[in-house]
Amino acid sequence: QQPTPLWFCFCCALQRAERLKAPSVLECFAKTVNDYQVAVTNLGEAVVTDLQSPRLLHCDARSLSLPPDVPLADGMITSPPYPGVYDYLSFARKERVKYSPDQSTSLMGLDGLPDGRSWPSGWSSSAEIGTRKAMRRQPAAFAAKWQVDQFAWMRAAVGCIRSGGRAALLVGDGECGIKALASVQDAAERSSFHVLATATIRSTKERSQQYRGNRRTEHAILLEVP
């Protein structure tokens, strides 16, 4: 069984319900499905109809390269991990276990449920960028490693975008005192991106009055390949 839009919406609804402490997951699911339909409809209306069929490339962003038959991209939209804030793959493994307690369901790219530490390499957290568990294990070295990874994926991205092409990023400030905007600007300049514009949103309320999802300062950044 391959992942479907409804499974995607269901996973998003679970996260929304937990974050917002909603009384009903089903209500969140209905709203998520509606939001997804609106987004897909808007995308369909905006997309040029004579574009090539999409290609899905699965690889480490730090070593991303396009196949010879794929032209350089006009642009890129991404949201890098917030440094030291999340453990995406750990969360994904826990959620995958919930959906298949009998270990037999084919779902999320896995035929059945792996035992113990026998998860495929693509589900391992060891190579994940900026994880919270990595920060806790080596807090003194975390910021430097984060910056190395920032530069690595941005250098790879530059090689996949045509001259004049642009990249739009959304990233939030992390732990260990890491300021995401300064981090991205530094890595962008060293990887040959040109910073065109930035915008920052931060709460001005006292922390006790801030909603959980609005406490972290976030930045939108627009880059261009010379």
mmCIF file with all atom_site columns, C-alpha atoms in Angstrom:
data_model
loop_
_atom_site.group_PDB
_atom_site.id
_atom_site.type_symbol
_atom_site.label_atom_id
_atom_site.label_alt_id
_atom_site.label_comp_id
_atom_site.label_asym_id
_atom_site.label_entity_id
_atom_site.label_seq_id
_atom_site.pdbx_PDB_ins_code
_atom_site.Cartn_x
_atom_site.Cartn_y
_atom_site.Cartn_z
_atom_site.occupancy
_atom_site.B_iso_or_equiv
_atom_site.pdbx_formal_charge
_atom_site.auth_seq_id
_atom_site.auth_comp_id
_atom_site.auth_asym_id
_atom_site.auth_atom_id
_atom_site.pdbx_PDB_model_num
ATOM 1   C CA . GLN A 1 1   ? 0.000   0.000  0.000   1.00 0.00 ? 1   GLN A CA 1
ATOM 2   C CA . GLN A 1 2   ? 1.479   3.308  -1.101  1.00 0.00 ? 2   GLN A CA 1
ATOM 3   C CA . PRO A 1 3   ? 1.029   6.563  0.848   1.00 0.00 ? 3   PRO A CA 1
ATOM 4   C CA . THR A 1 4   ? -2.094  8.463  -0.260  1.00 0.00 ? 4   THR A CA 1
ATOM 5   C CA . PRO A 1 5   ? -3.231  12.080 0.164   1.00 0.00 ? 5   PRO A CA 1
ATOM 6   C CA . LEU A 1 6   ? -5.698  10.980 2.836   1.00 0.00 ? 6   LEU A CA 1
ATOM 7   C CA . TRP A 1 7   ? -2.946  9.305  4.863   1.00 0.00 ? 7   TRP A CA 1
ATOM 8   C CA . PHE A 1 8   ? -0.898  12.490 4.569   1.00 0.00 ? 8   PHE A CA 1
ATOM 9   C CA . CYS A 1 9   ? -3.880  14.530 5.778   1.00 0.00 ? 9   CYS A CA 1
ATOM 10  C CA . PHE A 1 10  ? -4.454  12.080 8.632   1.00 0.00 ? 10  PHE A CA 1
ATOM 11  C CA . CYS A 1 11  ? -0.829  12.390 9.811   1.00 0.00 ? 11  CYS A CA 1
ATOM 12  C CA . CYS A 1 12  ? -1.081  16.188 9.663   1.00 0.00 ? 12  CYS A CA 1
ATOM 13  C CA . ALA A 1 13  ? -4.378  16.072 11.562  1.00 0.00 ? 13  ALA A CA 1
ATOM 14  C CA . LEU A 1 14  ? -2.818  14.017 14.352  1.00 0.00 ? 14  LEU A CA 1
ATOM 15  C CA . GLN A 1 15  ? -0.073  16.599 14.752  1.00 0.00 ? 15  GLN A CA 1
ATOM 16  C CA . ARG A 1 16  ? -2.554  19.479 14.655  1.00 0.00 ? 16  ARG A CA 1
ATOM 17  C CA . ALA A 1 17  ? -4.798  17.835 17.234  1.00 0.00 ? 17  ALA A CA 1
ATOM 18  C CA . GLU A 1 18  ? -1.876  17.249 19.600  1.00 0.00 ? 18  GLU A CA 1
ATOM 19  C CA . ARG A 1 19  ? -0.416  20.733 19.132  1.00 0.00 ? 19  ARG A CA 1
ATOM 20  C CA . LEU A 1 20  ? -3.742  22.543 19.493  1.00 0.00 ? 20  LEU A CA 1
ATOM 21  C CA . LYS A 1 21  ? -5.076  20.146 22.147  1.00 0.00 ? 21  LYS A CA 1
ATOM 22  C CA . ALA A 1 22  ? -8.179  19.702 20.015  1.00 0.00 ? 22  ALA A CA 1
ATOM 23  C CA . PRO A 1 23  ? -11.028 17.630 21.521  1.00 0.00 ? 23  PRO A CA 1
ATOM 24  C CA . SER A 1 24  ? -11.550 15.709 18.265  1.00 0.00 ? 24  SER A CA 1
ATOM 25  C CA . VAL A 1 25  ? -8.990  14.383 15.792  1.00 0.00 ? 25  VAL A CA 1
ATOM 26  C CA . LEU A 1 26  ? -11.798 13.914 13.270  1.00 0.00 ? 26  LEU A CA 1
ATOM 27  C CA . GLU A 1 27  ? -12.537 17.639 13.249  1.00 0.00 ? 27  GLU A CA 1
ATOM 28  C CA . CYS A 1 28  ? -8.863  18.356 12.581  1.00 0.00 ? 28  CYS A CA 1
ATOM 29  C CA . PHE A 1 29  ? -8.896  15.690 9.864   1.00 0.00 ? 29  PHE A CA 1
ATOM 30  C CA . ALA A 1 30  ? -11.886 17.253 8.110   1.00 0.00 ? 30  ALA A CA 1
ATOM 31  C CA . LYS A 1 31  ? -10.284 20.701 8.174   1.00 0.00 ? 31  LYS A CA 1
ATOM 32  C CA . THR A 1 32  ? -6.944  19.303 6.993   1.00 0.00 ? 32  THR A CA 1
ATOM 33  C CA . VAL A 1 33  ? -8.585  17.527 4.060   1.00 0.00 ? 33  VAL A CA 1
ATOM 34  C CA . ASN A 1 34  ? -10.379 20.752 3.113   1.00 0.00 ? 34  ASN A CA 1
ATOM 35  C CA . ASP A 1 35  ? -7.144  22.755 3.352   1.00 0.00 ? 35  ASP A CA 1
ATOM 36  C CA . TYR A 1 36  ? -5.374  20.144 1.212   1.00 0.00 ? 36  TYR A CA 1
ATOM 37  C CA . GLN A 1 37  ? -8.090  20.278 -1.465  1.00 0.00 ? 37  GLN A CA 1
ATOM 38  C CA . VAL A 1 38  ? -7.904  24.074 -1.612  1.00 0.00 ? 38  VAL A CA 1
ATOM 39  C CA . ALA A 1 39  ? -4.106  24.006 -1.853  1.00 0.00 ? 39  ALA A CA 1
ATOM 40  C CA . VAL A 1 40  ? -4.093  21.377 -4.626  1.00 0.00 ? 40  VAL A CA 1
ATOM 41  C CA . THR A 1 41  ? -6.782  23.250 -6.552  1.00 0.00 ? 41  THR A CA 1
ATOM 42  C CA . ASN A 1 42  ? -4.862  26.519 -6.313  1.00 0.00 ? 42  ASN A CA 1
ATOM 43  C CA . LEU A 1 43  ? -1.671  24.770 -7.384  1.00 0.00 ? 43  LEU A CA 1
ATOM 44  C CA . GLY A 1 44  ? -3.399  23.201 -10.379 1.00 0.00 ? 44  GLY A CA 1
ATOM 45  C CA . GLU A 1 45  ? -4.693  26.585 -11.507 1.00 0.00 ? 45  GLU A CA 1
ATOM 46  C CA . ALA A 1 46  ? -1.246  28.178 -11.193 1.00 0.00 ? 46  ALA A CA 1
ATOM 47  C CA . VAL A 1 47  ? 0.827   25.454 -12.875 1.00 0.00 ? 47  VAL A CA 1
ATOM 48  C CA . VAL A 1 48  ? 1.652   25.762 -16.569 1.00 0.00 ? 48  VAL A CA 1
ATOM 49  C CA . THR A 1 49  ? 0.060   22.809 -18.383 1.00 0.00 ? 49  THR A CA 1
ATOM 50  C CA . ASP A 1 50  ? 2.963   22.000 -20.738 1.00 0.00 ? 50  ASP A CA 1
ATOM 51  C CA . LEU A 1 51  ? 5.457   21.185 -17.968 1.00 0.00 ? 51  LEU A CA 1
ATOM 52  C CA . GLN A 1 52  ? 7.309   17.879 -17.983 1.00 0.00 ? 52  GLN A CA 1
ATOM 53  C CA . SER A 1 53  ? 6.127   15.034 -15.771 1.00 0.00 ? 53  SER A CA 1
ATOM 54  C CA . PRO A 1 54  ? 7.491   15.360 -12.231 1.00 0.00 ? 54  PRO A CA 1
ATOM 55  C CA . ARG A 1 55  ? 10.476  13.302 -11.050 1.00 0.00 ? 55  ARG A CA 1
ATOM 56  C CA . LEU A 1 56  ? 10.914  12.321 -7.404  1.00 0.00 ? 56  LEU A CA 1
ATOM 57  C CA . LEU A 1 57  ? 14.541  12.088 -6.261  1.00 0.00 ? 57  LEU A CA 1
ATOM 58  C CA . HIS A 1 58  ? 15.210  10.455 -2.895  1.00 0.00 ? 58  HIS A CA 1
ATOM 59  C CA . CYS A 1 59  ? 18.628  11.290 -1.492  1.00 0.00 ? 59  CYS A CA 1
ATOM 60  C CA . ASP A 1 60  ? 20.554  13.156 1.179   1.00 0.00 ? 60  ASP A CA 1
ATOM 61  C CA . ALA A 1 61  ? 20.127  16.896 0.540   1.00 0.00 ? 61  ALA A CA 1
ATOM 62  C CA . ARG A 1 62  ? 23.834  17.412 1.247   1.00 0.00 ? 62  ARG A CA 1
ATOM 63  C CA . SER A 1 63  ? 24.749  15.297 -1.776  1.00 0.00 ? 63  SER A CA 1
ATOM 64  C CA . LEU A 1 64  ? 21.861  16.205 -4.082  1.00 0.00 ? 64  LEU A CA 1
ATOM 65  C CA . SER A 1 65  ? 22.624  16.148 -7.811  1.00 0.00 ? 65  SER A CA 1
ATOM 66  C CA . LEU A 1 66  ? 20.342  15.965 -10.835 1.00 0.00 ? 66  LEU A CA 1
ATOM 67  C CA . PRO A 1 67  ? 20.455  13.073 -13.315 1.00 0.00 ? 67  PRO A CA 1
ATOM 68  C CA . PRO A 1 68  ? 21.935  13.979 -16.736 1.00 0.00 ? 68  PRO A CA 1
ATOM 69  C CA . ASP A 1 69  ? 18.496  13.959 -18.375 1.00 0.00 ? 69  ASP A CA 1
ATOM 70  C CA . VAL A 1 70  ? 17.000  16.419 -15.871 1.00 0.00 ? 70  VAL A CA 1
ATOM 71  C CA . PRO A 1 71  ? 17.459  20.150 -16.616 1.00 0.00 ? 71  PRO A CA 1
ATOM 72  C CA . LEU A 1 72  ? 18.516  22.602 -13.929 1.00 0.00 ? 72  LEU A CA 1
ATOM 73  C CA . ALA A 1 73  ? 15.598  23.824 -11.839 1.00 0.00 ? 73  ALA A CA 1
ATOM 74  C CA . ASP A 1 74  ? 14.109  27.310 -12.086 1.00 0.00 ? 74  ASP A CA 1
ATOM 75  C CA . GLY A 1 75  ? 13.612  27.459 -8.348  1.00 0.00 ? 75  GLY A CA 1
ATOM 76  C CA . MET A 1 76  ? 13.428  25.654 -5.046  1.00 0.00 ? 76  MET A CA 1
ATOM 77  C CA . ILE A 1 77  ? 11.102  25.899 -2.038  1.00 0.00 ? 77  ILE A CA 1
ATOM 78  C CA . THR A 1 78  ? 12.232  24.302 1.209   1.00 0.00 ? 78  THR A CA 1
ATOM 79  C CA . SER A 1 79  ? 12.167  24.504 4.986   1.00 0.00 ? 79  SER A CA 1
ATOM 80  C CA . PRO A 1 80  ? 15.379  23.182 6.541   1.00 0.00 ? 80  PRO A CA 1
ATOM 81  C CA . PRO A 1 81  ? 15.214  21.544 9.984   1.00 0.00 ? 81  PRO A CA 1
ATOM 82  C CA . TYR A 1 82  ? 15.189  23.985 12.877  1.00 0.00 ? 82  TYR A CA 1
ATOM 83  C CA . PRO A 1 83  ? 18.503  23.390 14.674  1.00 0.00 ? 83  PRO A CA 1
ATOM 84  C CA . GLY A 1 84  ? 18.143  21.205 17.754  1.00 0.00 ? 84  GLY A CA 1
ATOM 85  C CA . VAL A 1 85  ? 14.343  21.424 17.851  1.00 0.00 ? 85  VAL A CA 1
ATOM 86  C CA . TYR A 1 86  ? 12.903  18.253 16.315  1.00 0.00 ? 86  TYR A CA 1
ATOM 87  C CA . ASP A 1 87  ? 13.654  14.550 15.783  1.00 0.00 ? 87  ASP A CA 1
ATOM 88  C CA . TYR A 1 88  ? 11.671  13.953 12.602  1.00 0.00 ? 88  TYR A CA 1
ATOM 89  C CA . LEU A 1 89  ? 12.699  10.360 11.929  1.00 0.00 ? 89  LEU A CA 1
ATOM 90  C CA . SER A 1 90  ? 12.251  9.263  15.530  1.00 0.00 ? 90  SER A CA 1
ATOM 91  C CA . PHE A 1 91  ? 8.740   10.698 15.413  1.00 0.00 ? 91  PHE A CA 1
ATOM 92  C CA . ALA A 1 92  ? 8.085   9.003  12.048  1.00 0.00 ? 92  ALA A CA 1
ATOM 93  C CA . ARG A 1 93  ? 9.141   5.608  13.430  1.00 0.00 ? 93  ARG A CA 1
ATOM 94  C CA . LYS A 1 94  ? 6.843   5.986  16.446  1.00 0.00 ? 94  LYS A CA 1
ATOM 95  C CA . GLU A 1 95  ? 3.912   6.984  14.226  1.00 0.00 ? 95  GLU A CA 1
ATOM 96  C CA . ARG A 1 96  ? 4.605   4.078  11.851  1.00 0.00 ? 96  ARG A CA 1
ATOM 97  C CA . VAL A 1 97  ? 4.425   1.668  14.793  1.00 0.00 ? 97  VAL A CA 1
ATOM 98  C CA . LYS A 1 98  ? 1.050   3.100  15.847  1.00 0.00 ? 98  LYS A CA 1
ATOM 99  C CA . TYR A 1 99  ? -0.464  2.515  12.413  1.00 0.00 ? 99  TYR A CA 1
ATOM 100 C CA . SER A 1 100 ? 0.533   -1.141 12.270  1.00 0.00 ? 100 SER A CA 1
ATOM 101 C CA . PRO A 1 101 ? 0.544   -2.757 15.721  1.00 0.00 ? 101 PRO A CA 1
ATOM 102 C CA . ASP A 1 102 ? 0.207   -6.237 14.158  1.00 0.00 ? 102 ASP A CA 1
ATOM 103 C CA . GLN A 1 103 ? 3.407   -5.550 12.118  1.00 0.00 ? 103 GLN A CA 1
ATOM 104 C CA . SER A 1 104 ? 1.785   -6.768 8.885   1.00 0.00 ? 104 SER A CA 1
ATOM 105 C CA . THR A 1 105 ? 0.476   -3.644 7.156   1.00 0.00 ? 105 THR A CA 1
ATOM 106 C CA . SER A 1 106 ? 2.296   -2.314 4.093   1.00 0.00 ? 106 SER A CA 1
ATOM 107 C CA . LEU A 1 107 ? 2.408   1.434  4.660   1.00 0.00 ? 107 LEU A CA 1
ATOM 108 C CA . MET A 1 108 ? 4.711   4.459  4.339   1.00 0.00 ? 108 MET A CA 1
ATOM 109 C CA . GLY A 1 109 ? 7.116   2.581  2.056   1.00 0.00 ? 109 GLY A CA 1
ATOM 110 C CA . LEU A 1 110 ? 7.562   -0.388 4.414   1.00 0.00 ? 110 LEU A CA 1
ATOM 111 C CA . ASP A 1 111 ? 6.206   -3.913 3.926   1.00 0.00 ? 111 ASP A CA 1
ATOM 112 C CA . GLY A 1 112 ? 5.405   -4.720 7.520   1.00 0.00 ? 112 GLY A CA 1
ATOM 113 C CA . LEU A 1 113 ? 7.088   -3.352 10.618  1.00 0.00 ? 113 LEU A CA 1
ATOM 114 C CA . PRO A 1 114 ? 10.855  -3.768 11.246  1.00 0.00 ? 114 PRO A CA 1
ATOM 115 C CA . ASP A 1 115 ? 11.991  -5.330 14.509  1.00 0.00 ? 115 ASP A CA 1
ATOM 116 C CA . GLY A 1 116 ? 14.096  -3.371 17.014  1.00 0.00 ? 116 GLY A CA 1
ATOM 117 C CA . ARG A 1 117 ? 16.989  -1.650 15.242  1.00 0.00 ? 117 ARG A CA 1
ATOM 118 C CA . SER A 1 118 ? 16.422  -3.336 11.874  1.00 0.00 ? 118 SER A CA 1
ATOM 119 C CA . TRP A 1 119 ? 14.847  -0.264 10.275  1.00 0.00 ? 119 TRP A CA 1
ATOM 120 C CA . PRO A 1 120 ? 16.095  0.578  6.742   1.00 0.00 ? 120 PRO A CA 1
ATOM 121 C CA . SER A 1 121 ? 18.897  3.150  6.546   1.00 0.00 ? 121 SER A CA 1
ATOM 122 C CA . GLY A 1 122 ? 16.482  5.751  5.226   1.00 0.00 ? 122 GLY A CA 1
ATOM 123 C CA . TRP A 1 123 ? 14.669  5.640  8.575   1.00 0.00 ? 123 TRP A CA 1
ATOM 124 C CA . SER A 1 124 ? 17.821  6.071  10.667  1.00 0.00 ? 124 SER A CA 1
ATOM 125 C CA . SER A 1 125 ? 18.396  9.315  12.579  1.00 0.00 ? 125 SER A CA 1
ATOM 126 C CA . SER A 1 126 ? 22.197  9.036  12.374  1.00 0.00 ? 126 SER A CA 1
ATOM 127 C CA . ALA A 1 127 ? 22.484  11.216 9.246   1.00 0.00 ? 127 ALA A CA 1
ATOM 128 C CA . GLU A 1 128 ? 19.554  13.530 9.974   1.00 0.00 ? 128 GLU A CA 1
ATOM 129 C CA . ILE A 1 129 ? 20.462  17.236 10.013  1.00 0.00 ? 129 ILE A CA 1
ATOM 130 C CA . GLY A 1 130 ? 20.110  19.231 13.222  1.00 0.00 ? 130 GLY A CA 1
ATOM 131 C CA . THR A 1 131 ? 18.285  16.718 15.414  1.00 0.00 ? 131 THR A CA 1
ATOM 132 C CA . ARG A 1 132 ? 17.417  17.423 19.011  1.00 0.00 ? 132 ARG A CA 1
ATOM 133 C CA . LYS A 1 133 ? 19.011  14.157 20.111  1.00 0.00 ? 133 LYS A CA 1
ATOM 134 C CA . ALA A 1 134 ? 22.294  15.137 18.383  1.00 0.00 ? 134 ALA A CA 1
ATOM 135 C CA . MET A 1 135 ? 22.283  18.436 20.265  1.00 0.00 ? 135 MET A CA 1
ATOM 136 C CA . ARG A 1 136 ? 21.746  16.647 23.573  1.00 0.00 ? 136 ARG A CA 1
ATOM 137 C CA . ARG A 1 137 ? 24.518  14.136 22.905  1.00 0.00 ? 137 ARG A CA 1
ATOM 138 C CA . GLN A 1 138 ? 27.165  16.652 21.844  1.00 0.00 ? 138 GLN A CA 1
ATOM 139 C CA . PRO A 1 139 ? 25.986  20.167 22.780  1.00 0.00 ? 139 PRO A CA 1
ATOM 140 C CA . ALA A 1 140 ? 29.462  21.724 22.514  1.00 0.00 ? 140 ALA A CA 1
ATOM 141 C CA . ALA A 1 141 ? 29.963  20.549 18.916  1.00 0.00 ? 141 ALA A CA 1
ATOM 142 C CA . PHE A 1 142 ? 26.375  20.917 17.732  1.00 0.00 ? 142 PHE A CA 1
ATOM 143 C CA . ALA A 1 143 ? 26.472  24.499 16.407  1.00 0.00 ? 143 ALA A CA 1
ATOM 144 C CA . ALA A 1 144 ? 29.623  23.911 14.334  1.00 0.00 ? 144 ALA A CA 1
ATOM 145 C CA . LYS A 1 145 ? 28.232  20.653 12.880  1.00 0.00 ? 145 LYS A CA 1
ATOM 146 C CA . TRP A 1 146 ? 24.963  22.412 12.079  1.00 0.00 ? 146 TRP A CA 1
ATOM 147 C CA . GLN A 1 147 ? 26.779  25.101 10.108  1.00 0.00 ? 147 GLN A CA 1
ATOM 148 C CA . VAL A 1 148 ? 28.786  22.512 8.174   1.00 0.00 ? 148 VAL A CA 1
ATOM 149 C CA . ASP A 1 149 ? 25.559  20.751 7.180   1.00 0.00 ? 149 ASP A CA 1
ATOM 150 C CA . GLN A 1 150 ? 23.944  24.066 6.224   1.00 0.00 ? 150 GLN A CA 1
ATOM 151 C CA . PHE A 1 151 ? 26.774  24.845 3.849   1.00 0.00 ? 151 PHE A CA 1
ATOM 152 C CA . ALA A 1 152 ? 26.779  21.296 2.429   1.00 0.00 ? 152 ALA A CA 1
ATOM 153 C CA . TRP A 1 153 ? 23.119  21.203 1.407   1.00 0.00 ? 153 TRP A CA 1
ATOM 154 C CA . MET A 1 154 ? 23.150  24.766 0.092   1.00 0.00 ? 154 MET A CA 1
ATOM 155 C CA . ARG A 1 155 ? 26.256  24.113 -2.006  1.00 0.00 ? 155 ARG A CA 1
ATOM 156 C CA . ALA A 1 156 ? 24.520  21.045 -3.472  1.00 0.00 ? 156 ALA A CA 1
ATOM 157 C CA . ALA A 1 157 ? 21.355  23.078 -4.131  1.00 0.00 ? 157 ALA A CA 1
ATOM 158 C CA . VAL A 1 158 ? 23.261  25.767 -6.036  1.00 0.00 ? 158 VAL A CA 1
ATOM 159 C CA . GLY A 1 159 ? 24.449  23.104 -8.478  1.00 0.00 ? 159 GLY A CA 1
ATOM 160 C CA . CYS A 1 160 ? 20.849  22.088 -9.217  1.00 0.00 ? 160 CYS A CA 1
ATOM 161 C CA . ILE A 1 161 ? 19.409  25.557 -9.975  1.00 0.00 ? 161 ILE A CA 1
ATOM 162 C CA . ARG A 1 162 ? 19.978  27.525 -13.180 1.00 0.00 ? 162 ARG A CA 1
ATOM 163 C CA . SER A 1 163 ? 21.609  30.939 -13.240 1.00 0.00 ? 163 SER A CA 1
ATOM 164 C CA . GLY A 1 164 ? 18.959  33.460 -12.232 1.00 0.00 ? 164 GLY A CA 1
ATOM 165 C CA . GLY A 1 165 ? 16.941  30.760 -10.488 1.00 0.00 ? 165 GLY A CA 1
ATOM 166 C CA . ARG A 1 166 ? 15.784  31.336 -6.941  1.00 0.00 ? 166 ARG A CA 1
ATOM 167 C CA . ALA A 1 167 ? 15.364  29.476 -3.674  1.00 0.00 ? 167 ALA A CA 1
ATOM 168 C CA . ALA A 1 168 ? 12.810  30.355 -0.986  1.00 0.00 ? 168 ALA A CA 1
ATOM 169 C CA . LEU A 1 169 ? 13.471  29.123 2.546   1.00 0.00 ? 169 LEU A CA 1
ATOM 170 C CA . LEU A 1 170 ? 11.549  29.119 5.805   1.00 0.00 ? 170 LEU A CA 1
ATOM 171 C CA . VAL A 1 171 ? 13.591  28.370 8.917   1.00 0.00 ? 171 VAL A CA 1
ATOM 172 C CA . GLY A 1 172 ? 13.288  29.079 12.625  1.00 0.00 ? 172 GLY A CA 1
ATOM 173 C CA . ASP A 1 173 ? 15.802  29.921 15.319  1.00 0.00 ? 173 ASP A CA 1
ATOM 174 C CA . GLY A 1 174 ? 17.043  26.866 17.162  1.00 0.00 ? 174 GLY A CA 1
ATOM 175 C CA . GLU A 1 175 ? 18.688  25.804 20.366  1.00 0.00 ? 175 GLU A CA 1
ATOM 176 C CA . CYS A 1 176 ? 22.322  26.321 21.482  1.00 0.00 ? 176 CYS A CA 1
ATOM 177 C CA . GLY A 1 177 ? 21.905  30.010 20.682  1.00 0.00 ? 177 GLY A CA 1
ATOM 178 C CA . ILE A 1 178 ? 21.806  29.373 16.918  1.00 0.00 ? 178 ILE A CA 1
ATOM 179 C CA . LYS A 1 179 ? 20.345  32.317 14.987  1.00 0.00 ? 179 LYS A CA 1
ATOM 180 C CA . ALA A 1 180 ? 18.936  30.791 11.824  1.00 0.00 ? 180 ALA A CA 1
ATOM 181 C CA . LEU A 1 181 ? 18.946  33.959 9.724   1.00 0.00 ? 181 LEU A CA 1
ATOM 182 C CA . ALA A 1 182 ? 22.645  34.636 10.283  1.00 0.00 ? 182 ALA A CA 1
ATOM 183 C CA . SER A 1 183 ? 23.410  30.942 9.768   1.00 0.00 ? 183 SER A CA 1
ATOM 184 C CA . VAL A 1 184 ? 21.617  30.797 6.415   1.00 0.00 ? 184 VAL A CA 1
ATOM 185 C CA . GLN A 1 185 ? 23.101  34.072 5.186   1.00 0.00 ? 185 GLN A CA 1
ATOM 186 C CA . ASP A 1 186 ? 26.611  32.892 5.985   1.00 0.00 ? 186 ASP A CA 1
ATOM 187 C CA . ALA A 1 187 ? 26.145  29.495 4.310   1.00 0.00 ? 187 ALA A CA 1
ATOM 188 C CA . ALA A 1 188 ? 24.397  31.094 1.319   1.00 0.00 ? 188 ALA A CA 1
ATOM 189 C CA . GLU A 1 189 ? 27.211  33.530 0.616   1.00 0.00 ? 189 GLU A CA 1
ATOM 190 C CA . ARG A 1 190 ? 29.869  30.824 0.934   1.00 0.00 ? 190 ARG A CA 1
ATOM 191 C CA . SER A 1 191 ? 27.953  28.502 -1.408  1.00 0.00 ? 191 SER A CA 1
ATOM 192 C CA . SER A 1 192 ? 27.533  31.237 -4.092  1.00 0.00 ? 192 SER A CA 1
ATOM 193 C CA . PHE A 1 193 ? 23.893  32.082 -3.442  1.00 0.00 ? 193 PHE A CA 1
ATOM 194 C CA . HIS A 1 194 ? 22.977  35.768 -3.435  1.00 0.00 ? 194 HIS A CA 1
ATOM 195 C CA . VAL A 1 195 ? 20.619  36.892 -0.652  1.00 0.00 ? 195 VAL A CA 1
ATOM 196 C CA . LEU A 1 196 ? 17.809  38.935 -2.225  1.00 0.00 ? 196 LEU A CA 1
ATOM 197 C CA . ALA A 1 197 ? 15.449  39.493 0.688   1.00 0.00 ? 197 ALA A CA 1
ATOM 198 C CA . THR A 1 198 ? 14.559  38.346 4.196   1.00 0.00 ? 198 THR A CA 1
ATOM 199 C CA . ALA A 1 199 ? 11.538  38.698 6.462   1.00 0.00 ? 199 ALA A CA 1
ATOM 200 C CA . THR A 1 200 ? 11.298  37.805 10.153  1.00 0.00 ? 200 THR A CA 1
ATOM 201 C CA . ILE A 1 201 ? 8.301   37.143 12.365  1.00 0.00 ? 201 ILE A CA 1
ATOM 202 C CA . ARG A 1 202 ? 8.561   37.030 16.141  1.00 0.00 ? 202 ARG A CA 1
ATOM 203 C CA . SER A 1 203 ? 6.096   37.331 18.991  1.00 0.00 ? 203 SER A CA 1
ATOM 204 C CA . THR A 1 204 ? 6.156   40.533 21.028  1.00 0.00 ? 204 THR A CA 1
ATOM 205 C CA . LYS A 1 205 ? 4.109   39.086 23.897  1.00 0.00 ? 205 LYS A CA 1
ATOM 206 C CA . GLU A 1 206 ? 5.411   37.734 27.167  1.00 0.00 ? 206 GLU A CA 1
ATOM 207 C CA . ARG A 1 207 ? 6.288   34.043 26.864  1.00 0.00 ? 207 ARG A CA 1
ATOM 208 C CA . SER A 1 208 ? 3.447   33.056 29.209  1.00 0.00 ? 208 SER A CA 1
ATOM 209 C CA . GLN A 1 209 ? 0.989   34.718 26.807  1.00 0.00 ? 209 GLN A CA 1
ATOM 210 C CA . GLN A 1 210 ? 2.413   33.184 23.630  1.00 0.00 ? 210 GLN A CA 1
ATOM 211 C CA . TYR A 1 211 ? 0.741   30.243 21.938  1.00 0.00 ? 211 TYR A CA 1
ATOM 212 C CA . ARG A 1 212 ? 3.004   27.212 21.722  1.00 0.00 ? 212 ARG A CA 1
ATOM 213 C CA . GLY A 1 213 ? 3.287   27.357 17.928  1.00 0.00 ? 213 GLY A CA 1
ATOM 214 C CA . ASN A 1 214 ? 4.162   31.077 17.942  1.00 0.00 ? 214 ASN A CA 1
ATOM 215 C CA . ARG A 1 215 ? 7.038   31.172 20.423  1.00 0.00 ? 215 ARG A CA 1
ATOM 216 C CA . ARG A 1 216 ? 9.896   30.556 18.009  1.00 0.00 ? 216 ARG A CA 1
ATOM 217 C CA . THR A 1 217 ? 11.222  33.335 15.776  1.00 0.00 ? 217 THR A CA 1
ATOM 218 C CA . GLU A 1 218 ? 11.014  32.334 12.097  1.00 0.00 ? 218 GLU A CA 1
ATOM 219 C CA . HIS A 1 219 ? 12.569  33.715 8.933   1.00 0.00 ? 219 HIS A CA 1
ATOM 220 C CA . ALA A 1 220 ? 11.593  33.679 5.246   1.00 0.00 ? 220 ALA A CA 1
ATOM 221 C CA . ILE A 1 221 ? 14.654  34.032 3.002   1.00 0.00 ? 221 ILE A CA 1
ATOM 222 C CA . LEU A 1 222 ? 14.845  34.533 -0.770  1.00 0.00 ? 222 LEU A CA 1
ATOM 223 C CA . LEU A 1 223 ? 18.083  33.538 -2.517  1.00 0.00 ? 223 LEU A CA 1
ATOM 224 C CA . GLU A 1 224 ? 19.241  33.709 -6.135  1.00 0.00 ? 224 GLU A CA 1
ATOM 225 C CA . VAL A 1 225 ? 21.898  31.851 -8.123  1.00 0.00 ? 225 VAL A CA 1
ATOM 226 C CA . PRO A 1 226 ? 24.162  34.341 -9.958  1.00 0.00 ? 226 PRO A CA 1
#
